[in-house]
Each structure stands twice: as structure tokens, then as C-alpha cells.
Amino acid sequence: MEIASEEMDAYLAEALIAEVEQKNAIQNAQSLWEQYANAHCDAVYERWSGGSVRFFEYYRCHKELILERTHVIWKEFLTYPDNTPPVLPDPKKWDE
């Protein structure tokens, strides 16, 4: 999960550079996303609270959401509608 989180942070940092005028909005969205991700994965943890699998499910939940968020940051802020190459390459998908 740490590597996925570091990748998301790198994409977020590039988005903040690429979209200077939207910096506050992007930071606010990221803060709200972090609150959502924590609450969602806490609920997943509680769902599995009766067994040892809860730790795996909590970790899986966070990793999956981080990878999805990284892709959204890339798609919304680091790509262009024409043939201009993206600022960074398409981040890894969850199943790769």
C-alpha cells in the first residue's frame, strides 16, 4: 500500500503543478477523498471484524481506492483532450 500511496502523492504533486489555478480545489477534493477512503475502509474492517481476514480486507480496500484515485487524478488533471501526451504515464491498474 505504501508504494501505491507514494505513486498517488507523486501524481497529485504533478497535478498541483499542472493546474495551478485549481490548486485549492484539488487539495480540497483530495482531503475529502481521504476522509471518504478512511471511512469506507473502516466500514470494510468492521464488516470482517469477526475474523483475522479483516486486516487483509482493510489493506486491500485502501490499496484499491488509492489506485483508483491515482487514475482519476491522472485522467482529470494530467491528460489532454487532444493528442498531446499526458504529463505522466497512465498509472498502473489494480489487477496488474
PDB file of C-alpha atoms in Angstrom:
ATOM      1  CA  MET A   1       0.000   0.000   0.000  1.00  0.00           C
ATOM      2  CA  GLU A   2       2.913   2.343   0.709  1.00  0.00           C
ATOM      3  CA  ILE A   3       4.143   2.215  -2.896  1.00  0.00           C
ATOM      4  CA  ALA A   4       0.636   2.907  -4.192  1.00  0.00           C
ATOM      5  CA  SER A   5       0.314   5.829  -1.787  1.00  0.00           C
ATOM      6  CA  GLU A   6       3.675   7.238  -2.890  1.00  0.00           C
ATOM      7  CA  GLU A   7       2.601   6.968  -6.528  1.00  0.00           C
ATOM      8  CA  MET A   8      -0.668   8.775  -5.774  1.00  0.00           C
ATOM      9  CA  ASP A   9       1.252  11.526  -3.962  1.00  0.00           C
ATOM     10  CA  ALA A  10       3.540  11.944  -6.981  1.00  0.00           C
ATOM     11  CA  TYR A  11       0.597  12.215  -9.380  1.00  0.00           C
ATOM     12  CA  LEU A  12      -1.134  14.643  -7.034  1.00  0.00           C
ATOM     13  CA  ALA A  13       2.000  16.801  -6.828  1.00  0.00           C
ATOM     14  CA  GLU A  14       2.199  16.933 -10.628  1.00  0.00           C
ATOM     15  CA  ALA A  15      -1.486  17.801 -10.837  1.00  0.00           C
ATOM     16  CA  LEU A  16      -0.971  20.703  -8.442  1.00  0.00           C
ATOM     17  CA  ILE A  17       1.844  21.992 -10.661  1.00  0.00           C
ATOM     18  CA  ALA A  18      -0.062  21.435 -13.918  1.00  0.00           C
ATOM     19  CA  GLU A  19      -3.282  23.014 -12.656  1.00  0.00           C
ATOM     20  CA  VAL A  20      -2.065  25.955 -10.556  1.00  0.00           C
ATOM     21  CA  GLU A  21      -5.393  27.782 -10.883  1.00  0.00           C
ATOM     22  CA  GLN A  22      -7.214  24.745  -9.487  1.00  0.00           C
ATOM     23  CA  LYS A  23      -4.741  24.044  -6.680  1.00  0.00           C
ATOM     24  CA  ASN A  24      -7.123  24.812  -3.804  1.00  0.00           C
ATOM     25  CA  ALA A  25      -9.968  22.839  -5.361  1.00  0.00           C
ATOM     26  CA  ILE A  26      -7.712  19.832  -5.992  1.00  0.00           C
ATOM     27  CA  GLN A  27      -6.334  19.935  -2.444  1.00  0.00           C
ATOM     28  CA  ASN A  28      -9.846  20.202  -1.011  1.00  0.00           C
ATOM     29  CA  ALA A  29     -11.033  17.280  -3.135  1.00  0.00           C
ATOM     30  CA  GLN A  30      -8.062  15.197  -2.002  1.00  0.00           C
ATOM     31  CA  SER A  31      -8.769  15.956   1.640  1.00  0.00           C
ATOM     32  CA  LEU A  32     -12.403  14.932   1.244  1.00  0.00           C
ATOM     33  CA  TRP A  33     -11.376  11.819  -0.665  1.00  0.00           C
ATOM     34  CA  GLU A  34      -9.021  10.822   2.188  1.00  0.00           C
ATOM     35  CA  GLN A  35     -11.887  11.173   4.670  1.00  0.00           C
ATOM     36  CA  TYR A  36     -14.111   9.049   2.431  1.00  0.00           C
ATOM     37  CA  ALA A  37     -11.434   6.367   1.906  1.00  0.00           C
ATOM     38  CA  ASN A  38     -10.777   6.071   5.628  1.00  0.00           C
ATOM     39  CA  ALA A  39     -14.478   5.879   6.492  1.00  0.00           C
ATOM     40  CA  HIS A  40     -15.163   3.362   3.735  1.00  0.00           C
ATOM     41  CA  CYS A  41     -12.270   1.086   4.656  1.00  0.00           C
ATOM     42  CA  ASP A  42     -13.170   1.358   8.344  1.00  0.00           C
ATOM     43  CA  ALA A  43     -16.613   0.021   7.385  1.00  0.00           C
ATOM     44  CA  VAL A  44     -14.982  -2.840   5.467  1.00  0.00           C
ATOM     45  CA  TYR A  45     -12.841  -3.606   8.519  1.00  0.00           C
ATOM     46  CA  GLU A  46     -15.945  -3.675  10.726  1.00  0.00           C
ATOM     47  CA  ARG A  47     -17.719  -5.979   8.299  1.00  0.00           C
ATOM     48  CA  TRP A  48     -14.944  -8.522   8.769  1.00  0.00           C
ATOM     49  CA  SER A  49     -14.362  -7.784  12.476  1.00  0.00           C
ATOM     50  CA  GLY A  50     -15.134 -11.350  13.476  1.00  0.00           C
ATOM     51  CA  GLY A  51     -12.104 -12.833  11.758  1.00  0.00           C
ATOM     52  CA  SER A  52      -8.447 -12.358  11.007  1.00  0.00           C
ATOM     53  CA  VAL A  53      -9.245 -11.567   7.366  1.00  0.00           C
ATOM     54  CA  ARG A  54     -10.276  -8.068   8.497  1.00  0.00           C
ATOM     55  CA  PHE A  55      -6.659  -6.871   8.305  1.00  0.00           C
ATOM     56  CA  PHE A  56      -6.254  -8.140   4.751  1.00  0.00           C
ATOM     57  CA  GLU A  57      -9.590  -6.659   3.689  1.00  0.00           C
ATOM     58  CA  TYR A  58      -8.736  -3.287   5.250  1.00  0.00           C
ATOM     59  CA  TYR A  59      -5.383  -3.218   3.451  1.00  0.00           C
ATOM     60  CA  ARG A  60      -6.959  -4.346   0.160  1.00  0.00           C
ATOM     61  CA  CYS A  61      -9.638  -1.685   0.455  1.00  0.00           C
ATOM     62  CA  HIS A  62      -7.135   1.131   0.910  1.00  0.00           C
ATOM     63  CA  LYS A  63      -4.868  -0.093  -1.858  1.00  0.00           C
ATOM     64  CA  GLU A  64      -7.741  -0.430  -4.312  1.00  0.00           C
ATOM     65  CA  LEU A  65      -9.086   3.034  -3.531  1.00  0.00           C
ATOM     66  CA  ILE A  66      -5.615   4.600  -3.755  1.00  0.00           C
ATOM     67  CA  LEU A  67      -5.030   3.061  -7.173  1.00  0.00           C
ATOM     68  CA  GLU A  68      -8.443   4.215  -8.377  1.00  0.00           C
ATOM     69  CA  ARG A  69      -7.821   7.729  -7.052  1.00  0.00           C
ATOM     70  CA  THR A  70      -4.416   7.886  -8.730  1.00  0.00           C
ATOM     71  CA  HIS A  71      -6.039   7.034 -12.053  1.00  0.00           C
ATOM     72  CA  VAL A  72      -8.722   9.695 -11.543  1.00  0.00           C
ATOM     73  CA  ILE A  73      -6.089  12.347 -10.739  1.00  0.00           C
ATOM     74  CA  TRP A  74      -4.205  11.335 -13.893  1.00  0.00           C
ATOM     75  CA  LYS A  75      -7.319  11.326 -16.093  1.00  0.00           C
ATOM     76  CA  GLU A  76      -8.747  14.626 -14.832  1.00  0.00           C
ATOM     77  CA  PHE A  77      -5.620  16.752 -14.389  1.00  0.00           C
ATOM     78  CA  LEU A  78      -2.667  15.209 -16.240  1.00  0.00           C
ATOM     79  CA  THR A  79      -4.123  14.345 -19.657  1.00  0.00           C
ATOM     80  CA  TYR A  80      -5.339  16.457 -22.569  1.00  0.00           C
ATOM     81  CA  PRO A  81      -8.377  16.141 -24.846  1.00  0.00           C
ATOM     82  CA  ASP A  82      -6.212  16.192 -27.982  1.00  0.00           C
ATOM     83  CA  ASN A  83      -3.182  14.091 -28.934  1.00  0.00           C
ATOM     84  CA  THR A  84      -0.862  15.893 -26.511  1.00  0.00           C
ATOM     85  CA  PRO A  85       0.977  13.294 -24.438  1.00  0.00           C
ATOM     86  CA  PRO A  86      -0.055  13.159 -20.769  1.00  0.00           C
ATOM     87  CA  VAL A  87       2.137  14.809 -18.156  1.00  0.00           C
ATOM     88  CA  LEU A  88       2.769  11.396 -16.573  1.00  0.00           C
ATOM     89  CA  PRO A  89       2.054   7.896 -17.921  1.00  0.00           C
ATOM     90  CA  ASP A  90      -1.197   6.111 -17.176  1.00  0.00           C
ATOM     91  CA  PRO A  91      -0.767   4.738 -13.632  1.00  0.00           C
ATOM     92  CA  LYS A  92      -0.879   1.015 -13.005  1.00  0.00           C
ATOM     93  CA  LYS A  93      -4.259  -0.651 -12.818  1.00  0.00           C
ATOM     94  CA  TRP A  94      -5.393  -2.605  -9.759  1.00  0.00           C
ATOM     95  CA  ASP A  95      -5.116  -6.012 -11.447  1.00  0.00           C
ATOM     96  CA  GLU A  96      -1.660  -5.511 -12.950  1.00  0.00           C
TER      97      GLU A  96
END
